[in-house]
XYZ file of C-alpha atoms in Angstrom:
101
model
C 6.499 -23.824 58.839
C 6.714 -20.163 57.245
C 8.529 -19.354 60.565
C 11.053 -21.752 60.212
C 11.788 -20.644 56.507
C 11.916 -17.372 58.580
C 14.508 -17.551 60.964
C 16.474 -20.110 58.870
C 16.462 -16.875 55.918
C 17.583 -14.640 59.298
C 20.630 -17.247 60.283
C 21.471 -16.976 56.196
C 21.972 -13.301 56.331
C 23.495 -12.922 59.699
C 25.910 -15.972 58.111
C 26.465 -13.785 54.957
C 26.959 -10.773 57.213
C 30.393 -12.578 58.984
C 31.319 -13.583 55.544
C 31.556 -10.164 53.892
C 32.805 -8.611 57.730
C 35.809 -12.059 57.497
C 36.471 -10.884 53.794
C 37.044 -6.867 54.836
C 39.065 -7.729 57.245
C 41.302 -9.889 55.140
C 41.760 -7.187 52.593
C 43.975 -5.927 55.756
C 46.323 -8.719 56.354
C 49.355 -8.761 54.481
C 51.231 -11.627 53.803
C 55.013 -11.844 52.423
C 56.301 -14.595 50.148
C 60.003 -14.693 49.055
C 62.173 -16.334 47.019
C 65.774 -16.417 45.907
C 67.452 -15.948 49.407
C 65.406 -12.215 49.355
C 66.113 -11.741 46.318
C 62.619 -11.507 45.034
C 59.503 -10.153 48.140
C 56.345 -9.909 47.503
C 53.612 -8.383 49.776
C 49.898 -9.966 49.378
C 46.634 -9.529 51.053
C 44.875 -12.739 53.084
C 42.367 -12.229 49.699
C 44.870 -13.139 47.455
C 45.499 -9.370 46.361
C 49.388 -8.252 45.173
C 50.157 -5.249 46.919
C 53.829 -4.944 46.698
C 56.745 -6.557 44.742
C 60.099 -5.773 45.611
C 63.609 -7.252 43.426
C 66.747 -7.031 43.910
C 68.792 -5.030 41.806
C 71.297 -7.393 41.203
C 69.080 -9.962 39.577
C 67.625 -7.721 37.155
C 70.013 -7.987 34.415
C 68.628 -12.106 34.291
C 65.199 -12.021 33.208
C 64.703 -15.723 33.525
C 65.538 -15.508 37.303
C 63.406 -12.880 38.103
C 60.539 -14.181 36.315
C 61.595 -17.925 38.100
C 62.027 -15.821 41.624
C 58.420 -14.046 41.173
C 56.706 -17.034 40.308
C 58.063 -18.480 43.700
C 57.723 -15.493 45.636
C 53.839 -15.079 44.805
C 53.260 -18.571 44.895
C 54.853 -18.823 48.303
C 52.913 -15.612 49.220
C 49.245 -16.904 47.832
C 49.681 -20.203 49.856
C 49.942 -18.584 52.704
C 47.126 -16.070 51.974
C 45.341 -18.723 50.697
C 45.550 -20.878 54.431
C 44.550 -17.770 56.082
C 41.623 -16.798 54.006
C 40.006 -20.593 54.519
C 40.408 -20.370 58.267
C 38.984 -16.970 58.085
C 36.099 -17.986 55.888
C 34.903 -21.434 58.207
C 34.932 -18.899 61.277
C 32.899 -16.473 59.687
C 30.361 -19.168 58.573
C 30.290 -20.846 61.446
C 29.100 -17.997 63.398
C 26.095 -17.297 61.413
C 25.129 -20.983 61.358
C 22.386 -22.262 64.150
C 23.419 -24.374 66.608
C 22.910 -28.405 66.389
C 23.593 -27.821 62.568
């Protein structure tokens, strides 16, 4: 019994052990969202971290479309990040879990 509870708290740490490796690499990924014809880029890591935002010049004098164009932008960005970052996450669990589970 005790070396069941054993290797099962072994398979848990090797399982966390992926986890935190998936997560450092997806701190590496970046990810661009856009909005407004290119207007508005943003630049996001696979963990949902904004690294770069880059507007057009031309839209800055109206604040409502940049603000409108940003929200879009990120939001297009943190989908994206955010379908990565799953996948990622189910790989990296999957290889610490024993087999027939």
């Amino acid at each position: 019994m005790f070396g069941d509870m054993s290797k099962m708290m072994g398979q848990l740490q090797e399982a966390q052990k992926h986890v935190e490796e998936a997560k450092m690499r997806l701190n590496t990924v970046l990810i661009d969202g856009t909005s407004g014809g290119g207007l508005v880029n943003v630049t996001v890591t696979a963990n949902r971290e904004i690294k770069k935002i880059d507007i057009n010049e031309n839209v800055l004098e109206d604040k409502e479309a940049v603000e409108d164009y940003l929200i879009l932008a990120l939001n297009d960005a943190l989908k994206k990040a955010e379908k990565i970052n799953e996948q990622e996450m189910a790989i990296a669990a999957k290889k610490g879990m024993p087999f027939g589970l």
